[in-house]
Coordinates of C-alpha atoms in Angstrom, one line a residue:
Chain B
X1 CA 54.3 79.5 94.1
X2 CA 54.1 82.3 96.6
X3 CA 50.5 83.3 96.0
X4 CA 49.1 83.3 99.5
X5 CA 46.5 85.9 99.5
X6 CA 47.6 88.1 102.3
X7 CA 47.0 91.8 102.8
X8 CA 46.9 94.3 101.3
X9 CA 43.4 93.4 100.2
X10 CA 40.0 94.1 101.2
X11 CA 36.3 94.5 100.7
X12 CA 35.6 93.2 97.3
X13 CA 32.2 94.2 96.1
X14 CA 31.0 95.4 99.4
X15 CA 33.1 95.7 102.5
X16 CA 30.1 95.2 104.8
X17 CA 30.0 91.6 103.8
X18 CA 33.4 91.1 105.3
X19 CA 33.2 88.8 108.3
X20 CA 35.7 88.4 111.0
X21 CA 33.5 87.0 113.7
X22 CA 35.6 85.3 116.4
X23 CA 38.8 86.1 114.8
X24 CA 41.0 88.4 116.7
X25 CA 43.6 89.3 114.3
X26 CA 41.5 91.2 111.8
X27 CA 43.8 94.0 111.1
X28 CA 43.1 94.7 107.5
X29 CA 45.6 96.7 105.8
X30 CA 43.0 98.4 103.8
X31 CA 43.7 100.3 100.6
X32 CA 41.0 102.7 100.6
X33 CA 39.3 102.8 97.2
X34 CA 41.2 105.1 95.0
X35 CA 39.7 108.4 96.1
X36 CA 36.9 109.0 93.7
X37 CA 36.9 112.6 92.8
X38 CA 34.4 114.4 95.0
X39 CA 32.5 115.5 92.1
X40 CA 31.6 112.3 90.3
X41 CA 31.0 114.0 87.0
X42 CA 32.8 112.0 84.4
X43 CA 35.0 114.1 82.1
X44 CA 33.5 112.5 79.1
X45 CA 31.3 109.7 78.0
X46 CA 29.1 107.6 80.3
X47 CA 29.8 107.5 84.1
X48 CA 32.7 105.3 85.1
X49 CA 32.0 101.9 86.6
X50 CA 32.9 100.9 90.1
X51 CA 36.6 101.0 91.2
X52 CA 38.5 97.7 91.1
X53 CA 38.1 95.5 94.3
X54 CA 41.4 95.3 96.2
X55 CA 40.9 91.6 96.1
X56 CA 41.6 91.7 92.4
X57 CA 45.1 91.0 91.5
X58 CA 47.0 91.4 88.3
X59 CA 46.8 88.3 86.2
X60 CA 44.0 86.7 88.3
X61 CA 40.2 86.8 87.9
X62 CA 37.8 86.5 90.8
X63 CA 35.6 83.5 89.9
X64 CA 31.9 84.1 89.4
X65 CA 30.9 81.7 92.2
X66 CA 32.9 83.8 94.7
X67 CA 30.8 86.4 96.5
X68 CA 33.2 87.9 99.0
X69 CA 36.3 87.2 101.0
X70 CA 36.4 85.9 104.6
X71 CA 39.2 87.0 106.8
X72 CA 41.1 84.3 108.7
X73 CA 44.2 84.5 110.8
X74 CA 46.1 83.2 107.8
X75 CA 44.7 85.5 105.2
X76 CA 41.6 85.8 103.1
X77 CA 39.6 82.8 102.0
X78 CA 37.2 83.3 99.1
X79 CA 33.6 82.8 100.1
X80 CA 31.6 80.9 97.6
X81 CA 27.9 81.1 96.8
X82 CA 25.7 78.2 97.9
X83 CA 23.2 78.8 95.1
X84 CA 24.3 77.5 91.7
X85 CA 24.0 80.0 88.9
X86 CA 22.5 79.3 85.5
X87 CA 26.0 79.3 84.2
X88 CA 27.1 76.6 86.8
X89 CA 24.1 74.5 86.0
X90 CA 24.7 74.8 82.3
X91 CA 28.4 73.9 82.4
X92 CA 27.6 71.0 84.7
X93 CA 25.1 69.8 82.2
X94 CA 27.6 70.0 79.4
X95 CA 30.1 68.0 81.4
X96 CA 27.5 65.3 81.7
X97 CA 27.5 65.3 77.9
X98 CA 31.3 64.9 77.9
X99 CA 31.9 68.5 76.9
X100 CA 34.9 70.2 78.6
X101 CA 35.0 67.4 81.1
X102 CA 38.8 67.4 81.5
X103 CA 39.0 71.1 82.2
X104 CA 36.0 71.4 84.5
X105 CA 37.8 72.2 87.7
X106 CA 38.4 74.8 90.4
X107 CA 41.7 76.0 91.9
X108 CA 42.7 73.9 94.9
X109 CA 42.9 75.6 98.3
X110 CA 40.7 76.9 101.1
X111 CA 37.3 78.3 100.5
X112 CA 34.5 79.4 102.8
X113 CA 30.7 79.3 102.9
X114 CA 28.6 81.5 105.2
X115 CA 30.5 83.2 108.0
X116 CA 33.0 80.7 109.4
X117 CA 35.3 81.4 112.3
X118 CA 38.1 79.5 113.9
X119 CA 35.8 76.9 115.4
X120 CA 34.0 76.1 112.1
X121 CA 34.1 72.7 110.5
X122 CA 36.4 72.0 107.6
X123 CA 35.0 69.8 104.7
X124 CA 37.5 68.3 102.3
X125 CA 36.6 67.7 98.6
X126 CA 37.9 67.3 95.1
X127 CA 38.5 70.0 92.6
X128 CA 36.2 68.6 90.0
X129 CA 33.8 71.5 89.5
X130 CA 30.8 69.2 89.4
X131 CA 31.8 67.8 92.8
X132 CA 32.6 71.2 94.2
X133 CA 29.3 72.6 93.1
X134 CA 27.4 69.7 94.7
X135 CA 29.2 70.3 98.0
X136 CA 28.7 74.0 98.1
X137 CA 25.0 73.8 97.1
X138 CA 24.4 71.5 100.1
X139 CA 25.9 74.0 102.5
X140 CA 23.2 76.7 102.3
X141 CA 22.9 77.2 106.0
X142 CA 26.4 76.2 107.1
X143 CA 29.3 78.3 108.2
X144 CA 32.3 76.2 107.2
X145 CA 35.5 76.0 105.3
X146 CA 35.9 73.9 102.2
X147 CA 39.4 72.5 101.6
X148 CA 39.7 71.6 97.9
X149 CA 42.4 69.1 97.0
X150 CA 44.1 69.0 93.6
X151 CA 42.5 65.9 92.2
X152 CA 43.2 67.0 88.6
X153 CA 39.6 67.8 88.0
X154 CA 38.4 64.3 88.9
X155 CA 35.7 63.2 91.3
X156 CA 36.5 62.0 94.9
X157 CA 35.8 58.3 94.2
X158 CA 37.9 58.0 91.0
X159 CA 40.6 60.3 92.4
X160 CA 40.8 58.2 95.6
X161 CA 41.5 55.1 93.4
X162 CA 44.3 57.0 91.8
X163 CA 45.5 58.5 95.1
X164 CA 45.2 62.1 93.9
X165 CA 42.5 62.4 96.5
X166 CA 45.2 60.9 98.8
X167 CA 47.1 61.1 102.0
X168 CA 50.0 63.0 100.5
X169 CA 47.9 65.6 98.7
X170 CA 45.8 66.2 101.8
X171 CA 48.8 66.6 104.1
X172 CA 50.4 69.0 101.7
X173 CA 47.3 71.0 101.2
X174 CA 46.6 71.3 105.0
X175 CA 50.1 72.7 105.3
X176 CA 49.9 75.0 102.3
X177 CA 46.7 76.7 103.5
X178 CA 48.1 76.7 107.1
X179 CA 44.9 75.1 108.3
X180 CA 46.2 74.7 111.8
X181 CA 46.3 78.5 112.0
X182 CA 42.9 79.0 110.3
X183 CA 41.0 76.8 112.7
X184 CA 41.5 76.2 116.4
X185 CA 40.1 72.6 116.4
X186 CA 41.9 69.6 114.8
X187 CA 39.1 67.8 112.9
X188 CA 38.6 67.6 109.1
X189 CA 35.5 66.0 107.5
X190 CA 36.2 63.8 104.5
X191 CA 33.8 62.2 102.1
X192 CA 33.6 58.5 102.9
X193 CA 34.5 57.5 99.3
X194 CA 37.8 59.3 99.8
X195 CA 38.9 56.5 102.2
X196 CA 40.3 54.4 99.3
X197 CA 43.0 57.1 98.9
X198 CA 43.4 58.5 102.4
X199 CA 44.8 56.9 105.5
X200 CA 43.3 58.7 108.4
X201 CA 46.0 57.5 110.8
X202 CA 48.8 58.8 108.5
X203 CA 47.1 62.2 108.2
X204 CA 46.8 62.4 112.0
X205 CA 50.4 61.5 112.5
X206 CA 51.7 64.0 109.9
X207 CA 49.4 67.0 110.6
X208 CA 47.6 66.4 113.9
X209 CA 44.2 66.6 112.2
X210 CA 41.7 63.8 112.9
X211 CA 39.7 62.6 110.0
X212 CA 35.9 62.3 110.5
X213 CA 34.4 60.2 107.7
X214 CA 31.4 62.0 106.3
X215 CA 28.6 60.7 104.2
X216 CA 29.0 59.1 100.8
X217 CA 26.8 61.7 99.1
X218 CA 27.0 65.5 99.6
X219 CA 23.3 65.8 99.8
X220 CA 23.5 64.2 103.3
X221 CA 26.0 66.8 104.6
X222 CA 23.3 69.0 106.2
X223 CA 21.8 66.1 108.2
X224 CA 25.3 64.8 109.0
X225 CA 26.2 68.1 110.4
X226 CA 22.9 68.5 112.3
X227 CA 23.5 65.1 113.9
X228 CA 26.8 66.3 115.4
X229 CA 29.0 65.0 112.6
X230 CA 27.5 61.5 112.6
X231 CA 26.6 59.7 109.4
X232 CA 23.7 57.3 109.8
X233 CA 24.1 53.9 108.3
X234 CA 22.1 54.7 105.2
X235 CA 24.5 57.7 104.5
X236 CA 27.4 55.2 104.4
X237 CA 25.8 53.1 101.7
X238 CA 26.4 53.5 98.0
X239 CA 23.4 53.7 95.8
X240 CA 23.1 53.3 92.0
X241 CA 19.5 53.9 91.2
X242 CA 18.0 54.4 87.7
X243 CA 18.6 58.2 87.6
X244 CA 22.2 57.7 88.8
X245 CA 22.8 55.2 86.0
X246 CA 21.0 57.1 83.3
X247 CA 22.9 60.3 84.0
X248 CA 26.1 58.5 82.9
X249 CA 24.7 57.4 79.6
X250 CA 25.6 60.5 77.5
X251 CA 29.2 60.1 78.5
X252 CA 29.2 56.4 77.7
X253 CA 27.6 57.2 74.3
X254 CA 30.1 59.9 73.5
X255 CA 33.0 57.6 74.4
X256 CA 31.5 55.0 72.1
X257 CA 30.7 57.4 69.3
X258 CA 34.1 57.7 67.7
X259 CA 34.9 53.9 67.4
X260 CA 31.2 53.3 66.5
X261 CA 31.4 55.8 63.5
X262 CA 34.6 54.2 62.4
X263 CA 33.1 50.7 62.7
X264 CA 30.1 51.9 60.8
X265 CA 32.2 53.2 57.9
X266 CA 34.2 50.0 57.8
X267 CA 31.1 48.0 57.8
X268 CA 29.5 50.1 55.1
X269 CA 32.6 49.7 52.9
X270 CA 32.6 46.0 53.5
X271 CA 28.9 46.0 52.6
X272 CA 29.8 47.4 49.2
X273 CA 31.8 44.3 48.2
X274 CA 29.9 41.6 46.3
X275 CA 29.7 39.7 43.1
X276 CA 30.6 42.7 41.0
X277 CA 33.6 43.4 43.3
X278 CA 32.4 46.8 44.6
X279 CA 29.0 48.3 44.1
X280 CA 27.9 51.8 45.3
X281 CA 24.3 50.7 45.4
X282 CA 25.2 47.8 47.7
X283 CA 27.4 50.2 49.7
X284 CA 24.4 52.3 50.4
X285 CA 21.6 49.7 50.7
X286 CA 23.6 47.1 52.6
X287 CA 25.5 49.8 54.4
X288 CA 22.2 51.2 55.8
X289 CA 21.1 47.8 57.0
X290 CA 24.4 47.1 58.7
X291 CA 24.5 50.6 60.2
X292 CA 21.0 50.3 61.7
X293 CA 21.8 47.0 63.3
X294 CA 25.1 48.3 64.6
X295 CA 23.4 51.3 66.0
X296 CA 20.9 49.0 67.8
X297 CA 23.9 47.2 69.3
X298 CA 25.4 50.5 70.5
X299 CA 22.1 51.5 72.1
X300 CA 21.8 48.1 73.7
X301 CA 25.2 48.3 75.3
X302 CA 25.4 51.9 76.2
X303 CA 21.8 52.8 77.0
X304 CA 19.7 49.7 77.5
X305 CA 22.2 47.8 79.7
X306 CA 22.8 50.7 82.1
X307 CA 19.1 51.4 82.4
X308 CA 18.1 47.7 83.0
X309 CA 21.3 46.7 84.8
X310 CA 19.5 45.2 87.7
X311 CA 17.0 43.4 85.5
X312 CA 19.3 41.8 82.9
X313 CA 20.4 38.3 83.6
X314 CA 23.9 37.2 84.5
X315 CA 26.6 38.7 86.8
X316 CA 29.0 39.3 83.9
X317 CA 28.3 42.7 82.3
X318 CA 29.3 41.1 79.0
X319 CA 26.4 38.7 79.3
X320 CA 23.9 41.4 80.3
X321 CA 25.1 43.3 77.3
X322 CA 24.8 40.3 75.0
X323 CA 21.3 39.7 76.2
X324 CA 20.4 43.4 75.6
X325 CA 22.1 43.1 72.3
X326 CA 20.0 40.2 71.1
X327 CA 16.8 41.8 72.3
X328 CA 17.5 44.9 70.3
X329 CA 19.5 43.7 67.3
X330 CA 17.3 40.8 66.2
X331 CA 14.2 42.9 65.5
X332 CA 16.3 45.6 63.8
X333 CA 18.1 43.0 61.7
X334 CA 14.8 41.3 60.8
X335 CA 13.3 44.6 59.8
X336 CA 16.2 45.6 57.5
X337 CA 18.0 42.5 56.3
X338 CA 15.2 40.2 54.8
X339 CA 16.7 40.5 51.4
X340 CA 20.1 39.2 52.5
X341 CA 19.0 35.9 53.9
X342 CA 19.8 34.0 57.0
X343 CA 23.6 34.5 56.6
X344 CA 23.2 38.3 56.4
X345 CA 20.8 38.2 59.3
X346 CA 23.1 36.1 61.5
X347 CA 26.1 38.1 60.5
X348 CA 24.7 41.4 61.6
X349 CA 23.3 40.0 64.8
X350 CA 26.6 38.5 65.7
X351 CA 28.6 41.7 65.1
X352 CA 26.1 44.0 66.8
X353 CA 25.6 41.7 69.8
X354 CA 29.4 41.6 70.3
X355 CA 29.5 45.4 70.2
X356 CA 26.7 45.6 72.8
X357 CA 28.5 43.1 75.0
X358 CA 31.7 45.0 74.7
X359 CA 30.1 48.3 75.6
X360 CA 28.3 46.8 78.5
X361 CA 31.6 45.4 79.8
X362 CA 33.1 48.9 79.6
X363 CA 30.3 50.2 81.8
X364 CA 31.9 48.3 84.7
X365 CA 34.2 51.3 85.1
X366 CA 31.3 53.7 85.7
X367 CA 29.6 51.6 88.4
X368 CA 30.4 51.7 92.1
X369 CA 30.3 48.0 92.8
X370 CA 32.6 46.1 90.4
X371 CA 35.8 44.7 91.7
X372 CA 39.0 44.7 89.5
X373 CA 39.4 40.9 90.0
X374 CA 35.9 40.4 88.7
X375 CA 36.3 42.7 85.7
X376 CA 39.5 41.0 84.8
X377 CA 37.9 37.6 85.1
X378 CA 34.9 38.5 82.9
X379 CA 37.2 40.2 80.3
X380 CA 39.3 37.1 80.0
X381 CA 36.3 34.9 79.7
X382 CA 34.3 37.1 77.4
X383 CA 36.7 38.7 74.9
X384 CA 37.4 35.5 73.0
X385 CA 33.7 35.2 72.4
X386 CA 33.3 38.8 71.5
X387 CA 36.2 38.7 69.0
X388 CA 34.9 35.4 67.6
X389 CA 31.4 36.8 67.1
X390 CA 32.8 39.8 65.2
X391 CA 34.9 37.7 62.9
X392 CA 32.2 35.1 62.3
X393 CA 29.6 37.9 61.8
X394 CA 31.7 39.7 59.3
X395 CA 32.4 36.5 57.3
X396 CA 28.6 35.7 57.3
X397 CA 27.7 39.3 56.3
X398 CA 30.2 39.2 53.4
X399 CA 29.0 35.8 52.3
X400 CA 25.4 37.1 52.2
X401 CA 26.3 39.3 49.3
X402 CA 27.0 36.1 47.2
X403 CA 23.8 34.3 47.7
Chain L
X1 CA 23.3 48.2 96.8
X2 CA 22.0 44.7 97.7
X3 CA 20.2 44.7 94.4
X4 CA 23.5 44.8 92.5
X5 CA 25.7 41.8 92.9
X6 CA 28.9 41.3 90.9
X7 CA 30.8 38.1 90.2
X8 CA 31.1 35.8 93.2
X9 CA 34.3 34.3 94.8
X10 CA 36.8 36.6 93.1
X11 CA 37.6 39.2 95.7
X12 CA 41.1 39.2 97.1
X13 CA 40.1 40.5 100.5
X14 CA 41.6 38.8 103.5
X15 CA 41.0 39.6 107.2
X16 CA 43.4 38.3 109.9
X17 CA 41.2 38.3 113.0
X18 CA 44.1 37.6 115.3
X19 CA 45.7 41.0 114.3
X20 CA 42.4 42.9 114.6
X21 CA 42.0 45.4 117.5
X22 CA 38.3 46.0 116.8
X23 CA 38.6 49.7 116.1
X24 CA 35.8 49.6 113.6
X25 CA 37.6 51.7 110.9
X26 CA 36.9 49.1 108.2
X27 CA 33.2 49.0 109.1
X28 CA 33.1 52.8 108.8
X29 CA 34.9 53.3 105.5
X30 CA 33.5 50.3 103.6
X31 CA 30.8 51.6 101.2
X32 CA 29.4 48.1 100.8
X33 CA 29.0 47.0 104.4
X34 CA 31.4 44.1 104.0
X35 CA 32.4 44.2 107.7
X36 CA 30.8 44.2 111.0
X37 CA 32.3 44.3 114.5
X38 CA 31.3 41.3 116.6
X39 CA 32.8 40.2 119.8
X40 CA 35.3 43.1 119.8
X41 CA 36.7 42.1 116.4
X42 CA 35.9 42.7 112.8
X43 CA 34.2 40.0 110.8
X44 CA 33.5 39.7 107.0
X45 CA 29.8 39.4 106.6
X46 CA 29.4 40.1 102.9
X47 CA 32.5 38.9 101.1
X48 CA 31.0 39.1 97.6
X49 CA 30.0 42.7 98.2
X50 CA 33.6 43.7 98.2
X51 CA 34.8 45.8 95.2
X52 CA 38.4 45.8 96.3
X53 CA 38.6 49.6 96.6
X54 CA 41.2 49.2 99.4
X55 CA 39.7 51.7 101.8
X56 CA 39.6 49.2 104.7
X57 CA 43.2 48.0 104.3
X58 CA 44.5 51.5 104.0
X59 CA 42.7 52.6 107.2
X60 CA 43.4 49.5 109.2
X61 CA 45.8 50.4 112.1
X62 CA 47.2 46.9 112.4
X63 CA 47.3 45.9 108.7
X64 CA 45.0 43.1 109.6
X65 CA 43.2 43.4 106.2
X66 CA 44.8 42.7 102.9
X67 CA 43.3 43.3 99.5
X68 CA 44.8 43.8 96.1
X69 CA 43.2 47.1 95.4
X70 CA 42.4 48.5 92.0
X71 CA 39.8 50.0 89.8
X72 CA 37.1 47.7 88.4
X73 CA 37.1 49.3 85.0
X74 CA 37.5 47.4 81.7
X75 CA 39.2 50.3 79.9
X76 CA 41.7 50.6 82.7
X77 CA 42.4 46.9 82.8
X78 CA 43.1 46.8 79.0
X79 CA 45.6 49.6 79.5
X80 CA 47.3 47.7 82.3
X81 CA 47.7 44.8 79.8
X82 CA 49.1 47.0 77.0
X83 CA 51.0 49.7 78.8
X84 CA 51.6 48.1 82.2
X85 CA 50.1 49.0 85.5
X86 CA 52.2 52.2 86.0
X87 CA 51.1 54.0 82.9
X88 CA 47.5 52.9 82.8
X89 CA 44.8 55.5 83.1
X90 CA 41.0 55.1 83.0
X91 CA 39.1 56.4 80.1
X92 CA 40.3 57.7 76.7
X93 CA 42.3 61.0 76.5
X94 CA 43.3 61.1 80.1
X95 CA 39.8 61.4 81.3
X96 CA 38.3 59.2 84.0
X97 CA 35.7 56.7 84.8

């Protein structure tokens, strides 16, 4: 695609903002705004709005987070705002609730913050809008370029695992934006978590750019830059505190929601079967009991386990989830299932604890410290028990109808 | 991250000290401080902290580190069992972890 933004283009909203500090080849081929009639009196109706910016191009829209264009020797780079708008914050909030998560991205390419020139640093990031927003919001006082890779709208860490935040994409993107012409130095700053996908040596060999490994978290970028591009040891460490865990809960819940609703319906239908073959009264009464216990299991696995991850016993997530499951489902089952005896009680606890254990095991994917060898080991060890508990639980629950 | 420990003795990480040139890349890129440089060469100081992301091996200039890298995600591993490692993706509907 030949879409390199070259001239003719200029002064978007206000030409005064245009910066070309330190760049010699600023020879803008300016289309003067279509001469506004000397007398501005509109022929009819309300006064006309402003003329289109020369940066606007047919079929493209200028993104709301772009507040101008910076001239480089290789063309214009959109300058992005470093304050997030209400709209940015709102859409990032929705993404945390798993709304539009797969389409929350920005176009890959070269962006600018502040008034960068040929000696300004270049920070590389992913094209997940949430990531991009974090990065730009921590560059309030910086003059820098941001090189956004096409990670298919996925964060740096996960994209590095899939190699979309990878050597090949980085090398191609450096060439595509002609970075060696934009800046006079040969350094690029990468987030440390991108190292799982990018070989610094290979990038150097192919493009001449040296990779400087930046901090893990974008909030440390200002002090990293202030310290002369050095990340202190604490900036190299991953953290996974309570807030960082809880923010993941809505997505975990929304992923669990669909199978949970289906399981709930299936369990309610099973609950209807009894001595008189099928009873709608039982379907509702027993169904509500089963549903409440199942819900407790879902909460135990997808909310309680992430929240108390460091307090729950065991190194297997499945065990942590089972413990959380027992803690939450026993009181729930006791509160609801008295009329269905010990078999009903045990049946519901077995099923719901297995659900909690399973959901907890799935939380491994959202944590930054589980190894694939470990996850595979715990899955192989735990799944027979989880499946066994569900089967046994269902049998006990069905039996409880024939007391 | 020292308050979060995962399963012990499972990581596939291997360091061949004789091939190490002591450049320190592994120490820099590892997000769990598995390595340190001592006596001009890398050493593994926290083996069980390794989550097998593969950053060290990918950035080792002499290929002195070997690890079978991957994603520690149950949903992903199930997919590798069903569809095979090539077609597996994390999360439902093409989403991600």
